[in-house]
Short mmCIF file of C-alpha atoms in Angstrom, two decimals:
data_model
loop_
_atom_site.label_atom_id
_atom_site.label_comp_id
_atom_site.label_asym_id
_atom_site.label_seq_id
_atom_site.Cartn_x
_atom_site.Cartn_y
_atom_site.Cartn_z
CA UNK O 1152 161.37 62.66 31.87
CA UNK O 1153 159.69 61.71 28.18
CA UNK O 1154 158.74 64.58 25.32
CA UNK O 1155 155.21 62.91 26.13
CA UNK O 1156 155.14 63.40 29.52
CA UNK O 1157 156.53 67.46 29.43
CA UNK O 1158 154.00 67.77 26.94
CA UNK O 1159 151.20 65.97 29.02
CA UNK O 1160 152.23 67.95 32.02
CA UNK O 1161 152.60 71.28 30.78
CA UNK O 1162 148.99 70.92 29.24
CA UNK O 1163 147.45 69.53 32.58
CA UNK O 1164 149.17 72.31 34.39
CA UNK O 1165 147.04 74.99 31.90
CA UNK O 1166 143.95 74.14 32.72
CA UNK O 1167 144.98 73.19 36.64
CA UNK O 1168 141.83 74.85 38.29
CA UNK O 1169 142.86 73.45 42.29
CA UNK O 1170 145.66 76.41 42.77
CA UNK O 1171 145.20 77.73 46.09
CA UNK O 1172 147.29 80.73 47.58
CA UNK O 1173 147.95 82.86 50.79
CA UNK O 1174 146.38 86.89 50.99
CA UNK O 1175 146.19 89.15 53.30
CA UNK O 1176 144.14 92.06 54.70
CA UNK O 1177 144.43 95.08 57.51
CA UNK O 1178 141.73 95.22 58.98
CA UNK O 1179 140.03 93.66 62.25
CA UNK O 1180 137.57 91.33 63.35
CA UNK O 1181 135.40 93.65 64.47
CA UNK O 1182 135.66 95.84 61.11
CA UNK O 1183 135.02 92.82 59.40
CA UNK O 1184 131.81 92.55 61.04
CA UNK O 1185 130.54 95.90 60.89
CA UNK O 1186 131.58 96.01 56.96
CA UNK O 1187 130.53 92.81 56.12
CA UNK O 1188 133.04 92.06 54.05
CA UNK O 1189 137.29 91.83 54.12
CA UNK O 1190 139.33 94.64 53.39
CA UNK O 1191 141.36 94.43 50.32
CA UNK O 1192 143.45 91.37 49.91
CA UNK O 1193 147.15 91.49 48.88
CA UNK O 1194 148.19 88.06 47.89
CA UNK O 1195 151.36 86.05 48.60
CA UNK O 1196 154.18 86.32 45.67
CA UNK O 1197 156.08 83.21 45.21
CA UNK O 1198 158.21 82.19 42.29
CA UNK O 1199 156.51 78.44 42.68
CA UNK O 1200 154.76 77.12 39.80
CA UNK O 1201 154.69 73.20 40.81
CA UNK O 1202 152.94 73.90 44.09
CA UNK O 1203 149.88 75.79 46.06
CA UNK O 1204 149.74 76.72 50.17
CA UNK O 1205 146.51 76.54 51.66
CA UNK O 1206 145.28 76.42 55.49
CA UNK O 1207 147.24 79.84 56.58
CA UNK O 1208 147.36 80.93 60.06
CA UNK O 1209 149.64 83.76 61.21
CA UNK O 1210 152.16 82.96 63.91
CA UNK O 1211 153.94 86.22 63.65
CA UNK O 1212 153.26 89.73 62.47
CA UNK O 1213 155.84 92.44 62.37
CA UNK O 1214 156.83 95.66 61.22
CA UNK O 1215 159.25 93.94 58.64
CA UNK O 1216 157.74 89.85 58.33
CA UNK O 1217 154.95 88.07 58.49
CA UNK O 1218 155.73 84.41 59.37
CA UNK O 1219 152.54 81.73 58.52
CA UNK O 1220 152.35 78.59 59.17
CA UNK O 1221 150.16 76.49 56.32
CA UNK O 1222 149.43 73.90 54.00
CA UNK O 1223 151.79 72.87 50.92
CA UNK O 1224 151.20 70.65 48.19
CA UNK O 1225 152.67 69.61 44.68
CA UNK O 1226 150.67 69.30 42.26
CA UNK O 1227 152.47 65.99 40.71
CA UNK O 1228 152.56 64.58 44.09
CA UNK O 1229 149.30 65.56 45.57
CA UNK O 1230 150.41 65.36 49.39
CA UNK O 1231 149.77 67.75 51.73
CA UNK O 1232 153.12 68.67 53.93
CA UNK O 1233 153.50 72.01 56.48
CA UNK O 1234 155.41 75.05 55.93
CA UNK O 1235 156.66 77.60 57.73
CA UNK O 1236 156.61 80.52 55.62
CA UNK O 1237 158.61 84.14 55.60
CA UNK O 1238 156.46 86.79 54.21
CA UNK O 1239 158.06 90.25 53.73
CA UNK O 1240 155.17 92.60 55.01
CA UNK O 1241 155.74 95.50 52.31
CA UNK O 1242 155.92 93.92 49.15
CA UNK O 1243 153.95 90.23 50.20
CA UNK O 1244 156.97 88.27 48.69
CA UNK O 1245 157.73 85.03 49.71
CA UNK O 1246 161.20 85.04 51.19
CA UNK O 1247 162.00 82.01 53.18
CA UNK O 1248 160.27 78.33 53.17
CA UNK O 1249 160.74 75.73 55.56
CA UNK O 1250 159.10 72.40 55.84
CA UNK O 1251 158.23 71.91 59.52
CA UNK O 1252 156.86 68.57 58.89
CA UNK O 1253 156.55 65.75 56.28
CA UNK O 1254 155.41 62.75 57.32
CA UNK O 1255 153.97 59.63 54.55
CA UNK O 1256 150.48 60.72 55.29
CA UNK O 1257 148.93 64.13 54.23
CA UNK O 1258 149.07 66.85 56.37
CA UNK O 1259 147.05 70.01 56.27
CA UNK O 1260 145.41 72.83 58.24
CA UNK O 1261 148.20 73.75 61.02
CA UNK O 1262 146.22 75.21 63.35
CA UNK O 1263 148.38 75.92 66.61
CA UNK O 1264 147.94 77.69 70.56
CA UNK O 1265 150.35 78.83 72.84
CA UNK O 1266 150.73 77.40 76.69
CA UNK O 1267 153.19 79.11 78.78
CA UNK O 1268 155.60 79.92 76.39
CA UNK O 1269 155.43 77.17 74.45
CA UNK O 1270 153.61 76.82 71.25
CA UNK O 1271 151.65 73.67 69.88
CA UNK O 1272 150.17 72.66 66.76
CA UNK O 1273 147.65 70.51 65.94
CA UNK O 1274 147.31 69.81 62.26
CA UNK O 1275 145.13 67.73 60.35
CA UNK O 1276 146.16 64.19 59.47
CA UNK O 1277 143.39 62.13 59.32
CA UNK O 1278 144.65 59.42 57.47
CA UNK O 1279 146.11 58.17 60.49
CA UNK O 1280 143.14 57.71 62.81
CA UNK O 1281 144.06 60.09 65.12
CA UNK O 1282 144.67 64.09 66.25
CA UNK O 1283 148.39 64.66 67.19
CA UNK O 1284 149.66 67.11 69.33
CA UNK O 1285 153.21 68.88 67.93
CA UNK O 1286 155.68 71.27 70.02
CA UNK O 1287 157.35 73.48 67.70
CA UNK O 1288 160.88 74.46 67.56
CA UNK O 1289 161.44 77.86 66.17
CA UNK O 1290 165.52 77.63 66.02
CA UNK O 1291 165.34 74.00 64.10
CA UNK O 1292 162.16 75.17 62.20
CA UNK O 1293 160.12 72.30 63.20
CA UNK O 1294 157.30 70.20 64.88
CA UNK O 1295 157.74 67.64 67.16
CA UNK O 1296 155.77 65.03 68.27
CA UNK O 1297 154.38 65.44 72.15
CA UNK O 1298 150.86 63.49 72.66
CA UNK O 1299 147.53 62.35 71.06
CA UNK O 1300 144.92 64.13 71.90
CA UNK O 1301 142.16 62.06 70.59
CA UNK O 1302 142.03 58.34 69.33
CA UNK O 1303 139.71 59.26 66.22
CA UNK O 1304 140.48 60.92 62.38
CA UNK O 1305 139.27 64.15 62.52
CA UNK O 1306 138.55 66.96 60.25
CA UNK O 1307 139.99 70.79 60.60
CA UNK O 1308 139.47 70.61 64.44
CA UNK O 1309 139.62 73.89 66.18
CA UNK O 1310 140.23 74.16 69.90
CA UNK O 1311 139.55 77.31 72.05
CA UNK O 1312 139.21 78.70 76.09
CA UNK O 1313 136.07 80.26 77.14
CA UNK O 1314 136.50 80.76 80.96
CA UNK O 1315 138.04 77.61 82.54
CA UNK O 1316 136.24 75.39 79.69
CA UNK O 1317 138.32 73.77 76.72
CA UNK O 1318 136.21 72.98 73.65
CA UNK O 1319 136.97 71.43 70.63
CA UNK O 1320 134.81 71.58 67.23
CA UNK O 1321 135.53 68.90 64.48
CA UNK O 1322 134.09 66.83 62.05
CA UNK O 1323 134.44 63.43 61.76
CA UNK O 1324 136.12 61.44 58.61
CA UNK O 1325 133.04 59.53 57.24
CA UNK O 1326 131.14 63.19 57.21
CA UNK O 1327 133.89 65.59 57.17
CA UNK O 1328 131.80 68.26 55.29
CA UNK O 1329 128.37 67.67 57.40
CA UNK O 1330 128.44 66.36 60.77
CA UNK O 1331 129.87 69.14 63.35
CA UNK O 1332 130.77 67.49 66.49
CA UNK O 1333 131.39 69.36 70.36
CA UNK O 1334 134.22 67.87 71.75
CA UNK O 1335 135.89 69.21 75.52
CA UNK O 1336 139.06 68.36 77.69
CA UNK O 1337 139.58 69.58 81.38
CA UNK O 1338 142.94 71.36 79.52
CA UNK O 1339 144.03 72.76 76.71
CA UNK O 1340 146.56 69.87 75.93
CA UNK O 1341 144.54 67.20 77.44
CA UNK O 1342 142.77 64.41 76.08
CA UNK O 1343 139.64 65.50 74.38
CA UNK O 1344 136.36 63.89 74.28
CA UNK O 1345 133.24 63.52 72.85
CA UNK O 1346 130.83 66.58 75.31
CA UNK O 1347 127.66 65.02 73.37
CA UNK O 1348 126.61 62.05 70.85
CA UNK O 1349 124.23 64.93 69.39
CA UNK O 1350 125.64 66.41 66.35
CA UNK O 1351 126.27 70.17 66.95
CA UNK O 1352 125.37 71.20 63.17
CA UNK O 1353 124.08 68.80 60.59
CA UNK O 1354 124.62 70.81 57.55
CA UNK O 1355 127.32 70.97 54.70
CA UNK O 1356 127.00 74.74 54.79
CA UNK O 1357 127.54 75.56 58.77
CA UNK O 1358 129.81 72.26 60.16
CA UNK O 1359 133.38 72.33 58.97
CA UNK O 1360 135.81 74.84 60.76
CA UNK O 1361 137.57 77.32 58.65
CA UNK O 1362 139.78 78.57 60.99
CA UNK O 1363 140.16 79.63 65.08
CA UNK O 1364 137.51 80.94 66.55
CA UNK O 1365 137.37 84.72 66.91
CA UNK O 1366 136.33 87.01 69.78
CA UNK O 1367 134.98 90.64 69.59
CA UNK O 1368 133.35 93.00 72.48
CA UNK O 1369 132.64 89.94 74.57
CA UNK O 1370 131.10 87.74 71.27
CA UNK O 1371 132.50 84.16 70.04
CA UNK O 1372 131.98 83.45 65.97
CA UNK O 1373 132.47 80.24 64.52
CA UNK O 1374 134.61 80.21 61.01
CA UNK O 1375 133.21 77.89 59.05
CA UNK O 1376 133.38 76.64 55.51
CA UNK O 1377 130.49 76.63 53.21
CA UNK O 1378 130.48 73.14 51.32
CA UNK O 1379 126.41 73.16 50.25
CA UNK O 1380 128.02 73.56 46.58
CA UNK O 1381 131.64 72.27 46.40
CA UNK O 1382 134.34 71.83 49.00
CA UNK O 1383 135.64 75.18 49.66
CA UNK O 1384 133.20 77.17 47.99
CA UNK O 1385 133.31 80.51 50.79
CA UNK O 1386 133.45 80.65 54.56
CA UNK O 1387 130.30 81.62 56.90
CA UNK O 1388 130.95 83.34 60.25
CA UNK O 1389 128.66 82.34 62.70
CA UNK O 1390 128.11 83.67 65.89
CA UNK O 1391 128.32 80.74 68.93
CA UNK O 1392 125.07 80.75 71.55
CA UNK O 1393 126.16 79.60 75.28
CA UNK O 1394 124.09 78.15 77.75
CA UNK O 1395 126.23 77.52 80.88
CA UNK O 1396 129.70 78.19 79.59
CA UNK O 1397 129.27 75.70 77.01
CA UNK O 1398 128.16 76.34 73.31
CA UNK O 1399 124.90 74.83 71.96
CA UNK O 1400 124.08 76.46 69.05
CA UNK O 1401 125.09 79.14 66.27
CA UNK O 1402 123.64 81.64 63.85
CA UNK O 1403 124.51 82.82 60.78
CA UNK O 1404 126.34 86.59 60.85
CA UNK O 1405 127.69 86.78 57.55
CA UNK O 1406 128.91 84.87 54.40
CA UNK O 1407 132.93 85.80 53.01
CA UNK O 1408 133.42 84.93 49.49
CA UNK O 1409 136.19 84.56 46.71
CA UNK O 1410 136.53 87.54 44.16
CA UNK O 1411 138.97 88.92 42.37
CA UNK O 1412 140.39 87.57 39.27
CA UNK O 1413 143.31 85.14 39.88
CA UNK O 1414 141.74 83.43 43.23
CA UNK O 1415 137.47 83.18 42.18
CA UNK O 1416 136.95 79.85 42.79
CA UNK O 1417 137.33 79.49 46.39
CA UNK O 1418 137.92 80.19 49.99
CA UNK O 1419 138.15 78.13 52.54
CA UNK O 1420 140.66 79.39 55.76
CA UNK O 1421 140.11 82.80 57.60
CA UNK O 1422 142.24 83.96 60.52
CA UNK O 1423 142.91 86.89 62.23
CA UNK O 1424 146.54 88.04 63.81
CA UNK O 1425 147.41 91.53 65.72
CA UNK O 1426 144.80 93.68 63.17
CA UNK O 1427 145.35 91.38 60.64
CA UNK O 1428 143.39 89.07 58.39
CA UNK O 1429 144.85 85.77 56.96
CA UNK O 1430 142.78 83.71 53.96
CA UNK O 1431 143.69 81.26 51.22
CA UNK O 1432 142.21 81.62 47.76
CA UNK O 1433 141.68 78.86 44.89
CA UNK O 1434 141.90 79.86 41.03
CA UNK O 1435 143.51 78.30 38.02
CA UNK O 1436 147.14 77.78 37.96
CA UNK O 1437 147.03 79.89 34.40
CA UNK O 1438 143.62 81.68 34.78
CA UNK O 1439 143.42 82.80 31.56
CA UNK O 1440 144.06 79.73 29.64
CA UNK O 1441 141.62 77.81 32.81
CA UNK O 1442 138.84 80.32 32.08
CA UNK O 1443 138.65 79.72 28.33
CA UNK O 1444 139.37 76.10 28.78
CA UNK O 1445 136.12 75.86 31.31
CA UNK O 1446 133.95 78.63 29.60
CA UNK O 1447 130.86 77.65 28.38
CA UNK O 1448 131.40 78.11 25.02
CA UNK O 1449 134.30 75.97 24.85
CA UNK O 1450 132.66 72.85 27.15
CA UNK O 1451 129.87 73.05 24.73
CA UNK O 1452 132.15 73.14 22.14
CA UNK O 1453 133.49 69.88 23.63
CA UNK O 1454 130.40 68.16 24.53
CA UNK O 1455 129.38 68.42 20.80
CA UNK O 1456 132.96 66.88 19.31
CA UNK O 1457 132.25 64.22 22.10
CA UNK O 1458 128.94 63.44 20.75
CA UNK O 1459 130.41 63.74 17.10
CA UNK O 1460 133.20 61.15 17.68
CA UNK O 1461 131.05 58.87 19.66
#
């Protein structure tokens, strides 16, 4: 590796303003609701530098561990893979990491649901035109490959029960942030298709899922993500209307968004676990150095050396 490239690297890495991370909050679904807002957030410790983890949902909580399954991606080699991560629950240190799958495509948003034992994940993977089905293997830490459940590139789809009904919400690749789309199987694991050519939401802010969708005192809510200003930006709960066992419309409940100083600039995952709140968080890789380099002071400053030079 060249002077020049270190050098070109280490500067691209100061101002890196796409570093995403895992936090965590006690508290419930239904406290979140009455609040209006999450608890506060302890974020994931990791010595990593090279890399972010996005798309967290828990798989295990324990008195000792938390064990997530999520999103990781270099930043030199932007391509998503999954990880099965080993969170100690007292301090929030990372303490084990294993890839679960890495395939030549990106891979992101593990989302997964148990049947009879057994438990499945169906991440994202768009690029190849279709929405695999995964069994997982928790003594060889990883996913292997059982079924397609739908012919078609989907994005973040979310699959839940209500009754003896299977449902799946997704958007579609050519309107991933927009286009919200109803999708239902006669089984969990079966083959899922389109329940209606209407779109169920047409609108950046409401569509794309954000993670599982949550019950409370006999209630469904949507997780969404709100894109109306950048992918990302915060996630929208929305509470899910039914009209004979089958959802036809949502409101708006309440809007979660980033804070905090290290992880400001986005949100776009929310789960819940066994009184427990999973999210994922986007700030700069350095935030100082990424705030000043992105103040306004100093893109004005730019603009006007720009307009100097030019």
């Amino acid at each position: 590796m060249s002077l020049k490239y270190r050098v070109k690297r280490f500067g691209r890495h100061l101002i890196y303003s796409e570093n995403w991370n895992i936090g965590f909050s006690d508290t419930t679904v239904e406290a979140m609701l009455k609040k209006g807002c999450l608890s506060k957030v302890h974020w994931m410790k990791h010595k990593y530098n090279d890399r972010w983890f996005a798309d967290p949902f828990l798989y295990k909580v324990d008195s000792k561990t938390l064990i997530v399954f999520a999103e990781e991606l270099e930043i030199d080699y932007p391509k998503g893979r999954l990880v099965e991560l080993h969170i100690d629950r007292s301090t929030y240190e990372l303490r084990e990491r294993f890839v679960i799958l890495d395939i030549d495509s990106h891979l992101s948003f593990p989302v997964y649901f148990v049947k009879k034992g057994v438990t499945y994940v169906y991440p994202e993977n768009g690029e190849s035109g279709k929405l695999n089905l995964y069994k997982y293997d928790c003594n060889q830490h990883s996913l292997i490959w059982e079924k397609v459940l739908i012919h078609e590139a989907l994005a973040d789809a979310i699959i839940f029960e209500r009754g003896e009904h299977c449902f799946m919400f997704a958007t579609r690749s050519e309107s991933s942030q927009k286009d919200c789309y109803l999708f239902s199987a006669e089984k969990i694991d079966g083959h899922y298709l389109l329940y209606s050519n209407n779109v169920f939401v047409e609108d950046s802010e409401f569509s794309r899922s954000a993670g599982n969708v949550l019950t409370s005192v006999g209630r469904y809510y949507r997780v969404v993500q709100n894109c109306s200003l950048r992918y990302g930006g915060s996630v929208n709960i929305m509470e899910l209307v039914f009209e004979n066992e089958t959802p036809v419309r949502q409101s708006f409940v309440m809007e979660i968004k980033p804070s905090g100083w290290k992880y400001n600039l986005g949100l776009h995952t929310l789960n819940f676990k066994e009184e427990m709140c999973i999210i994922d968080g986007k700030g700069y890789l350095y935030p100082l150095f990424g705030r000043l380099y992105y103040s306004a002071f100093v893109t004005k400053m730019k603009t006007l050396l720009k307009n100097i030079l030019s």
